[in-house]
Amino acid sequence: MMSQMPQQATLSNCPSCGEPPQSGDRFCGACGYDLSAVPARPDGDPTIALTDPSAALPAPPAAVNGTAAPGAGGPAWPSASEPDGWGTPPAVHLPTDLEGVESDGRERAGHAPSSGVRFDRAPEPDEYPLQAPDPRMAAEQPAAAEPAKVCVACRAGRVDHDGYCENCGHAQPRERDHMEQEFGPVAAVSDRGLRHHRNEDAFAVGCAALPDGSSAALAIVCDGVSSATRPDEASLAASRAASDALLASLPLGTHPQQAMHEAIVAASRAVNALAGEPATAREHAPHQNAPACTIVGAVITSGLLVVGWVGDSRVYWVPVDRGAPAARLTEDDSWAAQMVAAGLMNEAEAYADERAHAITGWLGADAYELEPHTASFKPDRPGVVVVCTDGLWNYAETAGEMAEAVPLDAAVRPLHCAQVLVGHALDGGGHDNVTVAVLPFPAPQTGAGSA
């Protein structure tokens, strides 16, 4: 049995010249066009964009015998030719052969080639208006990065977040490494020194108005106990609390000596509050102890000098007339002072011992007992009061040595005097933090305030 050859599709018109071919012709009798070449199928179905994505496409009308149902309102679909007896498939109709409506209801242009791209969109504007920025989003934008810091040593390297130069490795000075403050008649200077990695000293200076219209100058100096935890925080908290207490009580008429006692108590409470750390902190670091520091202060008025202290920081009196003797106005809370007071050693022997600077009194939650020391004096001549930590008096221990280090114009240039005394300690070796406050006596009458 011979296999049947596939029959060519019957075309209604020649695709080339449009003449109708005869049945069974393989070539057009008019132009010779190869009728067996079936037109290529379009690359893809035409794409019709929906104006509303949620709108459904209209359903095609029901057809009866290949004809649109009457009254359906849809396009007139052309009737497909019936296959002949030889199995010839029906004629092929292209999408462009159909007239009708688009999915949005508009009429389609008959026999117009369709590229699948819509060209009937509204013209787009040349510029689009910019939406105002959301203030909430603007607030979330990160702040501009700070300019990189340059090393103070090599002047070339950038300083990293740890405070060290990436070029030479030099540690950069911190804010508390060197501090200077002058307020009215009182001034203070604090320096890290040459051996310590940070400054654990702190100070506060200020002036207060008394009820009689006169003024009082004050200075508080605190030395953090290096063997304790967070000594720098302890000294800062104590100096601020004591200064605030004095500035609050003196204008109310509280006697300066009583005000000094209350200020030391307030400082002690501030330091004790630093010990309130989480219970887990002691579990992970059981060797840590409570923050601690020493304190010394002075208040001067027109005729009274009051000092107060706990620990081994000191107050010295240096008269303007250097023919008069200078004096140390405080007694150390230290092992050496106890030996001298008990008559077991003289002062030279006691302070030469390696245990000399072991303190027996301090501010902190683990202190044995708070015993604020206060004393009042009425100098009979002008002078200056030097309030300092052991970072200075280690290099000018006796009152005579301190008087030699104090400049002659200290009463009129207190800040310069404090700078000179700090320089004296640094020149001597700078083994410890150095903090010095200088107050002229009697206190000049100035406006009240604090710093």
mmCIF file of C-alpha atoms in Angstrom, residues 207-402:
data_model
loop_
_atom_site.group_PDB
_atom_site.id
_atom_site.type_symbol
_atom_site.label_atom_id
_atom_site.label_comp_id
_atom_site.label_asym_id
_atom_site.label_seq_id
_atom_site.Cartn_x
_atom_site.Cartn_y
_atom_site.Cartn_z
ATOM 1 C CA CYS A 207 32.283 81.060 92.934
ATOM 2 C CA ALA A 208 29.192 81.512 95.077
ATOM 3 C CA ALA A 209 27.370 84.596 96.347
ATOM 4 C CA LEU A 210 26.995 84.776 100.125
ATOM 5 C CA PRO A 211 23.923 86.237 101.859
ATOM 6 C CA ASP A 212 25.845 89.366 102.955
ATOM 7 C CA GLY A 213 26.585 90.256 99.339
ATOM 8 C CA SER A 214 30.191 89.085 99.360
ATOM 9 C CA SER A 215 31.467 86.168 97.329
ATOM 10 C CA ALA A 216 33.286 82.933 98.049
ATOM 11 C CA ALA A 217 35.661 81.033 95.763
ATOM 12 C CA LEU A 218 35.962 77.284 95.928
ATOM 13 C CA ALA A 219 38.027 74.457 94.473
ATOM 14 C CA ILE A 220 37.616 70.690 94.700
ATOM 15 C CA VAL A 221 40.372 68.267 93.648
ATOM 16 C CA CYS A 222 39.911 64.482 93.523
ATOM 17 C CA ASP A 223 42.462 61.728 92.867
ATOM 18 C CA GLY A 224 41.179 58.360 91.651
ATOM 19 C CA VAL A 225 42.544 55.309 93.464
ATOM 20 C CA SER A 226 44.361 53.410 90.714
ATOM 21 C CA SER A 227 43.964 50.030 92.412
ATOM 22 C CA ALA A 228 40.158 50.419 92.339
ATOM 23 C CA THR A 229 37.755 49.899 89.472
ATOM 24 C CA ARG A 230 36.913 52.943 87.315
ATOM 25 C CA PRO A 231 38.914 55.467 89.364
ATOM 26 C CA ASP A 232 38.482 58.155 86.715
ATOM 27 C CA GLU A 233 34.709 57.930 87.040
ATOM 28 C CA ALA A 234 34.943 58.085 90.825
ATOM 29 C CA SER A 235 37.032 61.269 90.837
ATOM 30 C CA LEU A 236 34.779 62.972 88.314
ATOM 31 C CA ALA A 237 31.598 62.075 90.198
ATOM 32 C CA ALA A 238 33.038 63.199 93.523
ATOM 33 C CA SER A 239 34.325 66.551 92.267
ATOM 34 C CA ARG A 240 31.016 67.400 90.636
ATOM 35 C CA ALA A 241 28.904 66.346 93.616
ATOM 36 C CA ALA A 242 31.013 68.290 96.107
ATOM 37 C CA SER A 243 31.070 71.415 93.962
ATOM 38 C CA ASP A 244 27.316 71.301 93.410
ATOM 39 C CA ALA A 245 26.720 70.898 97.132
ATOM 40 C CA LEU A 246 28.891 73.917 97.996
ATOM 41 C CA LEU A 247 27.311 76.106 95.331
ATOM 42 C CA ALA A 248 23.872 75.183 96.665
ATOM 43 C CA SER A 249 24.526 75.585 100.420
ATOM 44 C CA LEU A 250 26.798 78.640 100.600
ATOM 45 C CA PRO A 251 24.237 81.116 99.177
ATOM 46 C CA LEU A 252 21.765 79.889 101.815
ATOM 47 C CA GLY A 253 24.001 81.108 104.613
ATOM 48 C CA THR A 254 25.483 77.757 105.641
ATOM 49 C CA HIS A 255 28.793 78.220 107.411
ATOM 50 C CA PRO A 256 31.627 77.352 104.987
ATOM 51 C CA GLN A 257 33.036 74.681 107.310
ATOM 52 C CA GLN A 258 29.653 72.983 107.652
ATOM 53 C CA ALA A 259 29.100 73.343 103.906
ATOM 54 C CA MET A 260 32.455 71.649 103.277
ATOM 55 C CA HIS A 261 31.517 68.741 105.533
ATOM 56 C CA GLU A 262 28.212 68.279 103.705
ATOM 57 C CA ALA A 263 29.980 68.515 100.345
ATOM 58 C CA ILE A 264 32.316 65.644 101.230
ATOM 59 C CA VAL A 265 29.354 63.545 102.327
ATOM 60 C CA ALA A 266 27.609 64.279 99.031
ATOM 61 C CA ALA A 267 30.763 63.302 97.144
ATOM 62 C CA SER A 268 30.945 60.044 99.079
ATOM 63 C CA ARG A 269 27.373 59.184 98.133
ATOM 64 C CA ALA A 270 28.090 59.894 94.474
ATOM 65 C CA VAL A 271 31.061 57.527 94.491
ATOM 66 C CA ASN A 272 29.147 54.852 96.389
ATOM 67 C CA ALA A 273 26.445 54.984 93.736
ATOM 68 C CA LEU A 274 28.987 53.871 91.136
ATOM 69 C CA ALA A 275 29.319 50.534 92.906
ATOM 70 C CA GLY A 276 25.755 49.606 91.994
ATOM 71 C CA GLU A 277 26.763 47.303 89.129
ATOM 72 C CA PRO A 278 24.843 44.199 87.941
ATOM 73 C CA ALA A 279 25.223 41.087 90.045
ATOM 74 C CA THR A 280 26.678 39.237 87.070
ATOM 75 C CA ALA A 281 29.563 41.700 86.882
ATOM 76 C CA ARG A 282 31.120 40.305 90.045
ATOM 77 C CA GLU A 283 30.612 36.745 88.783
ATOM 78 C CA HIS A 284 32.568 37.405 85.605
ATOM 79 C CA ALA A 285 35.171 39.663 87.255
ATOM 80 C CA PRO A 286 35.296 38.828 90.961
ATOM 81 C CA HIS A 287 38.649 40.578 91.389
ATOM 82 C CA GLN A 288 37.113 43.991 90.734
ATOM 83 C CA ASN A 289 36.417 46.284 93.666
ATOM 84 C CA ALA A 290 34.303 49.386 94.094
ATOM 85 C CA PRO A 291 35.329 52.702 92.484
ATOM 86 C CA ALA A 292 37.242 54.936 94.904
ATOM 87 C CA CYS A 293 39.029 58.291 95.095
ATOM 88 C CA THR A 294 40.390 60.861 97.509
ATOM 89 C CA ILE A 295 39.059 64.396 97.883
ATOM 90 C CA VAL A 296 40.394 67.746 99.043
ATOM 91 C CA GLY A 297 38.799 71.164 98.807
ATOM 92 C CA ALA A 298 39.039 74.759 99.882
ATOM 93 C CA VAL A 299 36.590 77.631 100.304
ATOM 94 C CA ILE A 300 37.838 81.193 100.754
ATOM 95 C CA THR A 301 35.881 84.302 101.638
ATOM 96 C CA SER A 302 36.921 87.822 102.500
ATOM 97 C CA GLY A 303 38.329 86.717 105.854
ATOM 98 C CA LEU A 304 38.007 82.947 106.205
ATOM 99 C CA LEU A 305 39.799 79.954 104.719
ATOM 100 C CA VAL A 306 38.136 76.532 105.075
ATOM 101 C CA VAL A 307 39.626 73.234 103.958
ATOM 102 C CA GLY A 308 38.272 69.698 103.915
ATOM 103 C CA TRP A 309 39.685 66.344 102.838
ATOM 104 C CA VAL A 310 39.630 62.562 102.893
ATOM 105 C CA GLY A 311 42.779 60.816 101.681
ATOM 106 C CA ASP A 312 46.261 62.086 100.918
ATOM 107 C CA SER A 313 45.646 65.079 98.620
ATOM 108 C CA ARG A 314 46.761 68.322 100.265
ATOM 109 C CA VAL A 315 46.238 72.058 100.762
ATOM 110 C CA TYR A 316 49.187 74.460 101.149
ATOM 111 C CA TRP A 317 49.206 78.074 102.286
ATOM 112 C CA VAL A 318 51.793 80.321 100.631
ATOM 113 C CA PRO A 319 51.820 84.027 101.737
ATOM 114 C CA VAL A 320 52.512 86.772 99.236
ATOM 115 C CA ASP A 321 55.232 87.995 101.574
ATOM 116 C CA ARG A 322 57.729 85.204 101.224
ATOM 117 C CA GLY A 323 59.387 86.362 104.424
ATOM 118 C CA ALA A 324 56.454 84.786 106.293
ATOM 119 C CA PRO A 325 56.379 80.999 106.600
ATOM 120 C CA ALA A 326 54.290 78.787 104.350
ATOM 121 C CA ALA A 327 52.217 75.966 105.850
ATOM 122 C CA ARG A 328 50.556 72.677 104.997
ATOM 123 C CA LEU A 329 46.920 72.799 106.136
ATOM 124 C CA THR A 330 45.934 69.120 105.843
ATOM 125 C CA GLU A 331 47.075 65.806 107.338
ATOM 126 C CA ASP A 332 47.254 62.729 105.147
ATOM 127 C CA ASP A 333 45.073 59.694 105.645
ATOM 128 C CA SER A 334 48.052 57.413 105.010
ATOM 129 C CA TRP A 335 50.273 54.808 106.573
ATOM 130 C CA ALA A 336 53.122 57.302 106.952
ATOM 131 C CA ALA A 337 50.943 59.834 108.749
ATOM 132 C CA GLN A 338 49.753 57.167 111.159
ATOM 133 C CA MET A 339 53.333 56.167 111.948
ATOM 134 C CA VAL A 340 54.262 59.782 112.677
ATOM 135 C CA ALA A 341 51.133 60.399 114.759
ATOM 136 C CA ALA A 342 51.840 57.279 116.796
ATOM 137 C CA GLY A 343 55.429 58.410 117.422
ATOM 138 C CA LEU A 344 56.850 55.271 115.829
ATOM 139 C CA MET A 345 58.752 57.163 113.110
ATOM 140 C CA ASN A 346 59.686 60.693 112.333
ATOM 141 C CA GLU A 347 58.278 62.253 109.169
ATOM 142 C CA ALA A 348 61.427 61.704 107.083
ATOM 143 C CA GLU A 349 61.614 58.022 108.007
ATOM 144 C CA ALA A 350 57.909 57.411 107.485
ATOM 145 C CA TYR A 351 57.730 58.974 104.038
ATOM 146 C CA ALA A 352 60.883 57.175 102.938
ATOM 147 C CA ASP A 353 59.192 53.825 103.557
ATOM 148 C CA GLU A 354 57.665 52.041 100.573
ATOM 149 C CA ARG A 355 54.358 51.856 102.462
ATOM 150 C CA ALA A 356 54.217 55.618 102.963
ATOM 151 C CA HIS A 357 51.561 56.332 100.315
ATOM 152 C CA ALA A 358 49.202 53.537 101.305
ATOM 153 C CA ILE A 359 46.042 55.485 102.095
ATOM 154 C CA THR A 360 43.862 54.742 105.107
ATOM 155 C CA GLY A 361 40.929 56.929 104.121
ATOM 156 C CA TRP A 362 39.054 57.346 100.812
ATOM 157 C CA LEU A 363 35.636 57.747 99.243
ATOM 158 C CA GLY A 364 34.067 54.530 98.042
ATOM 159 C CA ALA A 365 31.629 51.780 98.905
ATOM 160 C CA ASP A 366 34.410 49.661 100.411
ATOM 161 C CA ALA A 367 35.827 52.393 102.652
ATOM 162 C CA TYR A 368 36.074 51.435 106.324
ATOM 163 C CA GLU A 369 34.260 54.490 107.612
ATOM 164 C CA LEU A 370 33.714 57.956 106.193
ATOM 165 C CA GLU A 371 35.500 60.543 108.351
ATOM 166 C CA PRO A 372 35.465 63.943 106.637
ATOM 167 C CA HIS A 373 38.213 66.236 107.954
ATOM 168 C CA THR A 374 37.533 69.987 107.960
ATOM 169 C CA ALA A 375 39.436 72.954 109.359
ATOM 170 C CA SER A 376 39.049 76.738 109.189
ATOM 171 C CA PHE A 377 41.741 79.428 109.285
ATOM 172 C CA LYS A 378 41.863 83.214 109.388
ATOM 173 C CA PRO A 379 45.106 84.275 107.712
ATOM 174 C CA ASP A 380 46.369 87.684 108.722
ATOM 175 C CA ARG A 381 47.916 88.502 105.369
ATOM 176 C CA PRO A 382 47.343 87.975 101.651
ATOM 177 C CA GLY A 383 48.502 84.773 100.057
ATOM 178 C CA VAL A 384 47.555 81.920 97.781
ATOM 179 C CA VAL A 385 46.026 78.552 98.568
ATOM 180 C CA VAL A 386 47.372 75.579 96.609
ATOM 181 C CA VAL A 387 45.057 72.545 96.426
ATOM 182 C CA CYS A 388 46.774 69.557 94.833
ATOM 183 C CA THR A 389 47.109 65.799 94.474
ATOM 184 C CA ASP A 390 50.217 63.835 95.388
ATOM 185 C CA GLY A 391 51.228 64.058 91.741
ATOM 186 C CA LEU A 392 52.531 67.530 92.650
ATOM 187 C CA TRP A 393 53.510 67.329 96.290
ATOM 188 C CA ASN A 394 55.682 64.287 95.621
ATOM 189 C CA TYR A 395 58.040 66.810 94.012
ATOM 190 C CA ALA A 396 57.448 69.608 96.563
ATOM 191 C CA GLU A 397 56.607 67.821 99.767
ATOM 192 C CA THR A 398 57.342 70.358 102.454
ATOM 193 C CA ALA A 399 55.652 73.733 102.723
ATOM 194 C CA GLY A 400 58.978 75.446 102.054
ATOM 195 C CA GLU A 401 59.542 73.468 98.865
ATOM 196 C CA MET A 402 56.031 74.290 97.689
#
